[in-house]
Tab-separated table of C-alpha atoms in Angstrom:
chain	number	residue	atom	x	y	z
E	1	MET	CA	-6.465	-5.532	12.271
E	2	ARG	CA	-8.275	-2.034	12.413
E	3	PRO	CA	-7.900	-0.157	9.205
E	4	ILE	CA	-6.100	3.088	9.589
E	5	ASN	CA	-9.072	5.679	9.729
E	6	GLY	CA	-10.096	9.360	10.800
E	7	ASP	CA	-9.530	8.520	14.502
E	8	ASP	CA	-5.865	7.962	13.742
E	9	VAL	CA	-5.725	11.277	12.081
E	10	ILE	CA	-7.138	13.122	15.039
E	11	ALA	CA	-4.978	11.096	17.423
E	12	ALA	CA	-1.830	12.190	15.447
E	13	VAL	CA	-2.954	15.920	15.167
E	14	GLU	CA	-4.001	16.147	18.962
E	15	GLY	CA	-0.688	14.541	20.125
E	16	SER	CA	1.130	17.100	17.937
E	17	ALA	CA	-0.920	19.897	19.424
E	18	ALA	CA	-0.275	18.926	22.926
E	19	VAL	CA	3.474	18.882	22.283
E	20	LEU	CA	3.842	22.126	20.071
E	21	GLY	CA	1.292	23.948	22.104
E	22	THR	CA	3.936	24.122	24.879
E	23	ALA	CA	6.150	26.375	22.558
E	24	VAL	CA	3.625	28.765	21.163
E	25	GLU	CA	5.311	31.614	22.648
E	26	ARG	CA	8.612	30.842	20.715
E	27	ASP	CA	9.967	32.353	17.511
E	28	TRP	CA	8.307	30.105	14.869
E	29	LYS	CA	9.252	32.350	12.052
E	30	GLY	CA	13.007	32.903	12.982
E	31	VAL	CA	13.751	29.208	13.896
E	32	LYS	CA	14.386	26.617	11.252
E	33	ALA	CA	12.860	23.215	11.381
E	34	TRP	CA	15.262	20.430	12.071
E	35	ARG	CA	17.644	19.801	9.064
E	36	MET	CA	15.471	21.710	6.820
E	37	GLU	CA	15.596	25.017	4.847
E	38	TRP	CA	12.087	25.849	6.058
E	39	SER	CA	11.346	27.613	9.330
E	40	CYS	CA	9.266	26.117	11.884
E	41	GLN	CA	6.331	28.064	10.736
E	42	GLU	CA	6.863	27.229	6.957
E	43	THR	CA	7.106	23.678	7.937
E	44	ALA	CA	3.771	23.975	9.762
E	45	GLU	CA	2.453	25.648	6.775
E	46	HIS	CA	3.403	22.757	4.497
E	47	LEU	CA	2.004	20.236	6.906
E	48	ALA	CA	-1.452	22.248	7.091
E	49	ALA	CA	-1.576	22.685	3.168
E	50	ALA	CA	-0.955	18.826	3.015
E	51	LEU	CA	-3.891	18.027	5.206
E	52	PHE	CA	-6.218	20.345	3.435
E	53	GLY	CA	-5.193	19.178	0.036
E	54	TYR	CA	-5.643	15.652	0.954
E	55	ALA	CA	-9.141	16.379	2.372
E	56	SER	CA	-9.938	18.420	-0.708
E	57	ARG	CA	-9.021	15.772	-3.257
E	58	LEU	CA	-10.612	12.768	-1.468
E	59	VAL	CA	-13.904	14.442	-0.766
E	60	THR	CA	-14.683	14.412	-4.529
E	61	GLY	CA	-12.350	11.811	-5.610
E	62	ALA	CA	-10.550	14.367	-7.788
E	63	GLN	CA	-8.267	12.882	-10.515
E	64	ASP	CA	-6.365	16.060	-11.114
E	65	TRP	CA	-4.655	18.603	-9.005
E	66	LEU	CA	-7.205	21.375	-7.540
E	67	PRO	CA	-6.236	24.927	-8.312
E	68	CYS	CA	-6.050	25.990	-4.635
E	69	ASP	CA	-3.557	26.050	-1.581
E	70	LEU	CA	-3.595	26.877	1.879
E	71	THR	CA	-1.268	29.626	3.176
E	72	PHE	CA	-0.975	31.356	6.674
E	73	ASP	CA	-1.786	35.053	7.365
E	74	GLU	CA	1.492	37.069	7.760
E	75	ASP	CA	0.739	37.866	11.393
E	76	ALA	CA	0.045	34.236	12.485
E	77	ASP	CA	1.548	33.389	15.792
E	78	GLY	CA	2.366	29.764	17.193
E	79	ALA	CA	-0.911	29.601	18.845
E	80	GLY	CA	-2.621	30.282	15.509
E	81	VAL	CA	-0.506	27.822	13.681
E	82	VAL	CA	-1.375	25.095	16.011
E	83	GLU	CA	-5.061	25.871	15.661
E	84	VAL	CA	-4.831	25.613	11.967
E	85	LEU	CA	-3.132	22.285	12.331
E	86	ARG	CA	-6.008	20.974	14.319
E	87	SER	CA	-8.503	22.515	11.987
E	88	THR	CA	-7.124	20.909	9.000
E	89	GLY	CA	-6.554	17.629	10.795
E	90	GLY	CA	-10.199	17.499	11.555
E	91	LEU	CA	-11.067	18.190	7.901
E	92	LEU	CA	-9.018	15.365	6.782
E	93	ALA	CA	-10.338	12.915	9.437
E	94	THR	CA	-14.116	13.805	8.561
E	95	THR	CA	-13.421	13.381	5.019
E	96	VAL	CA	-11.716	9.830	5.641
E	97	ARG	CA	-14.777	8.945	7.865
E	98	THR	CA	-17.357	9.728	5.090
E	99	ALA	CA	-15.350	8.613	1.937
E	100	PRO	CA	-16.712	5.571	0.454
E	101	ARG	CA	-14.446	2.630	0.356
E	102	GLU	CA	-14.072	2.495	-3.378
E	103	VAL	CA	-13.047	6.143	-3.852
E	104	ARG	CA	-9.518	6.978	-5.108
E	105	ALA	CA	-8.044	10.494	-5.796
E	106	VAL	CA	-4.972	11.696	-7.346
E	107	HIS	CA	-1.691	11.219	-5.538
E	108	PRO	CA	1.607	10.624	-7.500
E	109	TYR	CA	3.518	8.150	-5.328
E	110	PRO	CA	3.806	5.559	-6.833
E	111	PHE	CA	0.745	4.592	-8.791
E	112	GLY	CA	-1.091	7.887	-9.337
E	113	SER	CA	-3.966	7.497	-6.700
E	114	ALA	CA	-4.854	6.683	-3.142
E	115	ASP	CA	-7.787	5.591	-1.194
E	116	ARG	CA	-9.302	6.786	2.021
E	117	GLU	CA	-6.914	4.662	3.993
E	118	GLY	CA	-4.022	5.960	1.902
E	119	PHE	CA	-4.817	9.565	2.459
E	120	ALA	CA	-5.413	8.931	6.313
E	121	ALA	CA	-2.096	7.301	6.450
E	122	MET	CA	-0.171	10.009	4.475
E	123	GLY	CA	-1.867	12.632	6.771
E	124	VAL	CA	-0.740	10.599	9.878
E	125	ALA	CA	2.666	10.561	8.348
E	126	GLU	CA	2.964	14.189	7.500
E	127	VAL	CA	1.749	15.116	10.995
E	128	LEU	CA	4.237	12.673	12.861
E	129	LEU	CA	7.268	13.554	10.649
E	130	HIS	CA	6.874	17.153	10.488
E	131	THR	CA	5.892	17.692	14.163
E	132	TYR	CA	9.170	15.973	14.828
E	133	ASP	CA	10.952	18.394	12.567
E	134	ILE	CA	9.368	21.419	14.038
E	135	ALA	CA	9.611	20.141	17.844
E	136	LEU	CA	13.550	19.579	17.362
E	137	GLY	CA	13.927	22.957	15.671
E	138	LEU	CA	11.951	24.499	18.795
E	139	GLY	CA	14.202	22.590	21.109
E	140	ILE	CA	11.415	20.288	22.715
E	141	ALA	CA	10.993	16.620	22.775
E	142	TYR	CA	8.423	14.848	20.701
E	143	GLU	CA	7.598	10.911	20.232
E	144	PRO	CA	4.219	9.769	18.973
E	145	ALA	CA	2.397	6.897	19.870
E	146	GLU	CA	4.025	3.504	18.644
E	147	GLU	CA	0.874	2.216	17.068
E	148	LEU	CA	0.651	5.267	14.856
E	149	ALA	CA	4.031	4.951	13.499
E	150	GLU	CA	3.466	1.117	12.952
E	151	SER	CA	0.185	1.992	11.001
E	152	VAL	CA	2.061	4.205	8.935
E	153	LEU	CA	4.750	1.754	8.028
E	154	THR	CA	2.370	-1.056	7.306
E	155	TRP	CA	0.169	1.143	4.912
E	156	LEU	CA	2.787	3.349	3.364
E	157	PHE	CA	5.997	1.516	3.590
E	158	PRO	CA	5.431	-2.112	2.440
E	159	HIS	CA	8.912	-2.045	0.873
E	160	VAL	CA	10.615	-1.274	4.264
E	161	GLN	CA	11.567	-4.153	6.572
E	162	PRO	CA	10.172	-3.808	10.020
E	163	GLY	CA	12.680	-2.844	12.862
E	164	PRO	CA	12.733	-3.568	16.328
E	165	ALA	CA	10.472	-0.616	17.002
E	166	ALA	CA	8.131	1.426	14.630
E	167	TRP	CA	9.086	5.072	15.377
E	168	PRO	CA	12.792	4.637	15.116
E	169	THR	CA	12.191	2.448	11.836
E	170	LEU	CA	10.000	5.306	10.339
E	171	LEU	CA	12.600	7.895	11.154
E	172	TRP	CA	15.164	5.717	9.502
E	173	ALA	CA	12.979	5.098	6.491
E	174	THR	CA	12.526	8.792	5.961
E	175	GLY	CA	16.163	9.892	6.289
E	176	ARG	CA	15.709	11.198	9.843
E	177	GLY	CA	17.411	8.780	11.972
E	178	GLU	CA	19.737	5.658	12.032
E	179	LEU	CA	19.370	1.866	12.581
E	180	PRO	CA	21.900	-0.449	13.454
E	181	GLY	CA	22.976	-2.793	10.466
E	182	ARG	CA	21.298	-0.526	8.009
E	183	ALA	CA	22.591	2.107	5.531
E	184	PRO	CA	21.430	5.665	6.032
E	185	VAL	CA	18.436	6.575	3.752
E	186	THR	CA	19.163	9.577	1.504
E	187	GLU	CA	16.209	9.330	-0.876
E	188	TRP	CA	12.787	7.949	0.020
E	189	ARG	CA	8.986	7.810	-1.012
E	190	TRP	CA	6.083	6.237	0.577
E	191	ARG	CA	3.869	3.948	-1.506
E	192	ASN	CA	0.300	3.619	-1.695
E	193	ASN	CA	-1.229	0.414	-3.031
E	194	LEU	CA	-1.762	-0.501	-6.506
E	195	VAL	CA	-5.275	-0.960	-8.230
E	196	ILE	CA	-5.533	-2.510	-11.600
E	197	PRO	CA	-9.092	-2.175	-13.207
E	198	ALA	CA	-10.731	-5.161	-14.994
E	199	GLU	CA	-14.144	-5.229	-16.585
E	200	ARG	CA	-16.177	-6.277	-13.859
E	201	PHE	CA	-14.039	-5.852	-10.711
E	202	THR	CA	-10.786	-4.147	-9.559
E	203	LEU	CA	-7.635	-5.718	-8.466
E	204	VAL	CA	-6.808	-3.877	-5.170
E	205	GLY	CA	-3.489	-4.262	-3.843
E	206	VAL	CA	-3.193	-5.891	-0.376
E	207	ARG	CA	-1.171	-4.075	2.129
E	208	PRO	CA	1.086	-5.581	4.693
E	209	ALA	CA	-1.338	-4.863	7.590
E	210	ALA	CA	-4.370	-6.253	5.795
E	211	ALA	CA	-2.377	-9.221	4.829
E	212	ARG	CA	-1.438	-9.810	8.504
E	213	ASP	CA	-5.101	-9.689	9.253
E	214	LEU	CA	-6.078	-12.103	6.346
E	215	ARG	CA	-3.399	-14.658	7.498
E	216	ARG	CA	-4.876	-14.611	11.211
E	217	GLY	CA	-8.399	-15.352	9.897
E	218	GLY	CA	-9.774	-11.839	9.619
E	219	ASP	CA	-11.111	-9.989	6.555
E	220	GLY	CA	-8.275	-7.780	5.533
E	221	GLY	CA	-10.695	-4.686	5.703
E	222	PHE	CA	-12.404	-5.977	2.839
E	223	GLU	CA	-16.235	-6.810	2.657
E	224	TRP	CA	-16.338	-10.506	1.295
E	225	ILE	CA	-19.054	-12.438	-0.442
E	226	GLU	CA	-20.285	-15.476	1.538
E	227	GLY	CA	-17.585	-18.156	1.775
E	228	GLY	CA	-14.740	-15.711	1.392
E	229	PRO	CA	-11.900	-15.178	1.582
E	230	TYR	CA	-11.057	-18.681	0.353
E	231	GLU	CA	-8.028	-20.580	2.110
E	232	GLY	CA	-5.628	-19.726	-1.017
E	233	THR	CA	-5.898	-16.174	-0.398
E	234	ARG	CA	-5.185	-16.481	3.349
E	235	VAL	CA	-2.146	-18.641	2.483
E	236	ALA	CA	-0.957	-16.177	-0.099
E	237	ALA	CA	-1.161	-13.249	2.373
E	238	GLY	CA	0.800	-15.362	4.885
E	239	PHE	CA	3.667	-15.610	2.473
E	240	MET	CA	3.408	-11.948	1.510
E	241	VAL	CA	3.801	-11.141	5.435
E	242	LYS	CA	6.917	-13.342	5.411
E	243	ALA	CA	8.278	-11.409	2.521
E	244	TYR	CA	7.402	-8.069	4.191
E	245	GLU	CA	9.060	-9.072	7.330
E	246	ALA	CA	12.274	-10.203	5.542
E	247	GLY	CA	12.336	-6.927	3.698
E	248	VAL	CA	12.105	-8.394	0.199
E	249	HIS	CA	8.493	-7.547	-0.643
E	250	ARG	CA	7.651	-5.514	-3.568
E	251	PRO	CA	3.892	-4.413	-3.567
E	252	GLU	CA	3.487	-4.461	-7.137
E	253	PHE	CA	4.246	-8.306	-7.108
E	254	GLY	CA	2.093	-8.958	-4.107
E	255	VAL	CA	-1.431	-10.064	-3.546
E	256	PHE	CA	-4.602	-8.545	-4.799
E	257	ALA	CA	-8.269	-8.782	-3.774
E	258	LEU	CA	-10.797	-8.814	-6.376
E	259	VAL	CA	-13.457	-6.190	-5.605
E	260	ARG	CA	-16.690	-6.415	-7.566
E	261	ASN	CA	-17.743	-3.227	-9.176
E	262	GLU	CA	-21.475	-3.738	-8.629
E	263	ASP	CA	-21.419	-4.034	-4.995
E	264	GLY	CA	-17.982	-3.357	-3.581
E	265	ARG	CA	-17.497	-6.951	-2.333
E	266	ALA	CA	-14.446	-9.169	-2.595
E	267	ILE	CA	-14.883	-12.189	-4.408
E	268	GLY	CA	-11.353	-13.853	-4.295
E	269	GLY	CA	-7.719	-13.164	-4.656
E	270	ILE	CA	-4.885	-13.168	-7.253
E	271	GLY	CA	-1.030	-12.472	-6.935
E	272	PHE	CA	2.472	-13.367	-7.617
E	273	HIS	CA	4.401	-15.861	-5.793
E	274	GLY	CA	7.435	-13.397	-5.662
E	275	VAL	CA	9.304	-11.090	-7.790
E	276	PRO	CA	10.651	-11.765	-11.317
E	277	ASP	CA	13.603	-13.896	-11.494
E	278	GLU	CA	16.804	-13.074	-13.465
E	279	GLU	CA	15.196	-14.242	-16.692
E	280	GLY	CA	12.095	-12.141	-16.184
E	281	ARG	CA	9.762	-15.225	-15.056
E	282	VAL	CA	7.169	-14.598	-12.291
E	283	GLU	CA	4.510	-17.158	-11.039
E	284	VAL	CA	1.022	-16.181	-10.489
E	285	GLY	CA	-1.812	-17.908	-8.360
E	286	TYR	CA	-5.430	-17.304	-7.868
E	287	ASP	CA	-8.627	-18.432	-6.187
E	288	LEU	CA	-12.229	-17.465	-5.779
E	289	ALA	CA	-14.944	-17.728	-3.114
E	290	GLU	CA	-17.232	-20.587	-3.962
E	291	GLY	CA	-20.059	-18.261	-4.716
E	292	ALA	CA	-18.110	-16.435	-7.297
E	293	ARG	CA	-17.137	-19.593	-9.334
E	294	GLY	CA	-18.283	-20.498	-12.874
E	295	GLN	CA	-18.752	-16.833	-13.839
E	296	GLY	CA	-15.474	-16.172	-15.766
E	297	TYR	CA	-13.967	-14.110	-12.889
E	298	ALA	CA	-10.867	-15.988	-12.505
E	299	THR	CA	-10.090	-15.906	-16.307
E	300	GLU	CA	-10.653	-12.292	-16.314
E	301	ALA	CA	-8.397	-11.661	-13.197
E	302	LEU	CA	-5.779	-13.789	-14.689
E	303	ARG	CA	-5.862	-12.173	-18.128
E	304	THR	CA	-5.919	-8.826	-16.617
E	305	LEU	CA	-2.900	-9.175	-14.166
E	306	THR	CA	-0.824	-11.127	-17.006
E	307	GLN	CA	-1.423	-8.151	-19.284
E	308	TRP	CA	-0.301	-5.600	-16.711
E	309	ALA	CA	2.947	-7.782	-15.864
E	310	LEU	CA	3.786	-8.286	-19.365
E	311	ALA	CA	3.761	-4.641	-19.990
E	312	ARG	CA	6.560	-4.204	-17.649
E	313	ASP	CA	10.210	-4.246	-18.780
E	314	ASP	CA	11.313	-6.802	-16.002
E	315	VAL	CA	8.866	-9.380	-16.954
E	316	ASP	CA	9.181	-11.611	-19.845
E	317	THR	CA	7.129	-14.691	-18.830
E	318	VAL	CA	4.065	-15.168	-16.479
E	319	PHE	CA	3.432	-18.922	-15.563
E	320	ALA	CA	1.117	-20.889	-13.407
E	321	THR	CA	1.991	-24.324	-11.765
E	322	ILE	CA	-1.224	-26.517	-11.691
E	323	GLU	CA	-1.803	-30.019	-10.440
E	324	GLY	CA	-2.379	-32.364	-13.201
E	325	ASP	CA	-5.868	-33.372	-12.245
E	326	ASN	CA	-7.200	-29.744	-11.627
E	327	LEU	CA	-8.998	-29.637	-14.757
E	328	PRO	CA	-11.006	-26.454	-13.981
E	329	SER	CA	-7.906	-24.433	-13.223
E	330	GLN	CA	-6.367	-25.716	-16.550
E	331	ARG	CA	-9.324	-24.480	-18.456
E	332	VAL	CA	-8.967	-20.954	-16.677
E	333	VAL	CA	-5.205	-20.483	-17.820
E	334	SER	CA	-6.170	-21.759	-21.378
E	335	ARG	CA	-8.840	-19.275	-21.706
E	336	ALA	CA	-6.581	-16.583	-20.340
E	337	GLY	CA	-4.282	-17.406	-23.233
E	338	PHE	CA	-1.536	-19.508	-21.254
E	339	THR	CA	0.026	-22.262	-23.456
E	340	ARG	CA	1.290	-25.716	-22.390
E	341	ALA	CA	5.076	-25.775	-21.134
E	342	THR	CA	7.556	-27.960	-22.957
E	343	VAL	CA	8.362	-31.285	-21.755
E	344	GLU	CA	11.787	-30.048	-20.413
E	345	GLU	CA	10.122	-27.237	-18.553
E	346	GLU	CA	7.551	-29.493	-16.884
E	347	ARG	CA	10.286	-32.065	-16.128
E	348	THR	CA	12.298	-29.003	-14.484
E	349	VAL	CA	9.280	-28.222	-12.405
E	350	GLN	CA	8.598	-31.793	-11.329
E	351	GLU	CA	12.218	-32.245	-10.091
E	352	GLU	CA	11.811	-28.787	-8.118
E	353	ASN	CA	8.359	-30.060	-6.593
E	354	GLY	CA	8.966	-33.642	-6.115
E	355	ALA	CA	9.435	-36.490	-8.669
E	356	ASP	CA	6.130	-37.923	-7.958
E	357	SER	CA	4.097	-34.901	-8.296
E	358	GLU	CA	1.814	-34.468	-11.344
E	359	LEU	CA	2.181	-30.836	-12.236
E	360	GLN	CA	1.548	-28.799	-15.442
E	361	LEU	CA	3.263	-25.589	-16.261
E	362	HIS	CA	1.432	-23.161	-18.465
E	363	ILE	CA	3.331	-20.231	-19.876
E	364	ARG	CA	2.614	-17.077	-21.735
E	365	ARG	CA	5.527	-15.167	-23.514
E	366	ARG	CA	5.636	-11.595	-24.441
């Protein structure tokens, strides 16, 4: 997996300019973009403003909206509009390339912030989708590179089941097209990854593209300490990919990498085995690279993620299923505030996992 980056922003913008550049002599102001109230020029202005705004916030890691905007001159023509798109796309690409890995800036959908890959993906999405709107309004054909559409889906639409091809799926997911067997989309939002701060590290939500890379033996775009990622993280990433491909993945109940604050390196993984059931029960699992063990990281991660989950309305119980002879893990969950399951609950777990398995269930109730 190659993380989405500034090169992708440039590729998207140059592809857009190549197509829209063939129609610079047309009436951008007098023609509406496809299925929009905006004219083609107003749509392009929105696109340029989005690219400029993303770069402006990411370059400083702004946590509040900046009191500035971008607008076209009244006498701007099609050629000038295309150049502004190339310019603002270049600004975003450069900012993405130079922004530190850990920087996040304000963006509302859905967790309040985005990292450099998130802003790159949003920029590419804006370019692809609004170039499509403008091109159809101007009566010209446009179809971006398939890998760009796939990157947008795997970085911003983790809740959308992949389709037979990425570009038609992205059009469908944003209310711009149809897919056989799927209902039309009338409302949509993309989803940046969730991050949950702990004291010594941050729980960073793993996106489908990164999970796929971890499953295949890669680093998922993270810089790991020696010995990481541990096998449990790769297994969990594989289950997450299966959920994504089945269309049942919810990113807030996915996998998180534990990224240490002091050096930006990943030390382990933690996550849920699925979404809460009808009773509000959700199972959690975790592991650490060997070099990070014995320092209380697992307890801190488990306590942090459990507190986050139990603050939600759809979660009443967080539990961990542990082998009976795994005493270190039992101590971790105990220190995190979990309590021993009842005999009946343990019997139920043993029946589900095999009568001969030695399992203990530790539960924490809200």
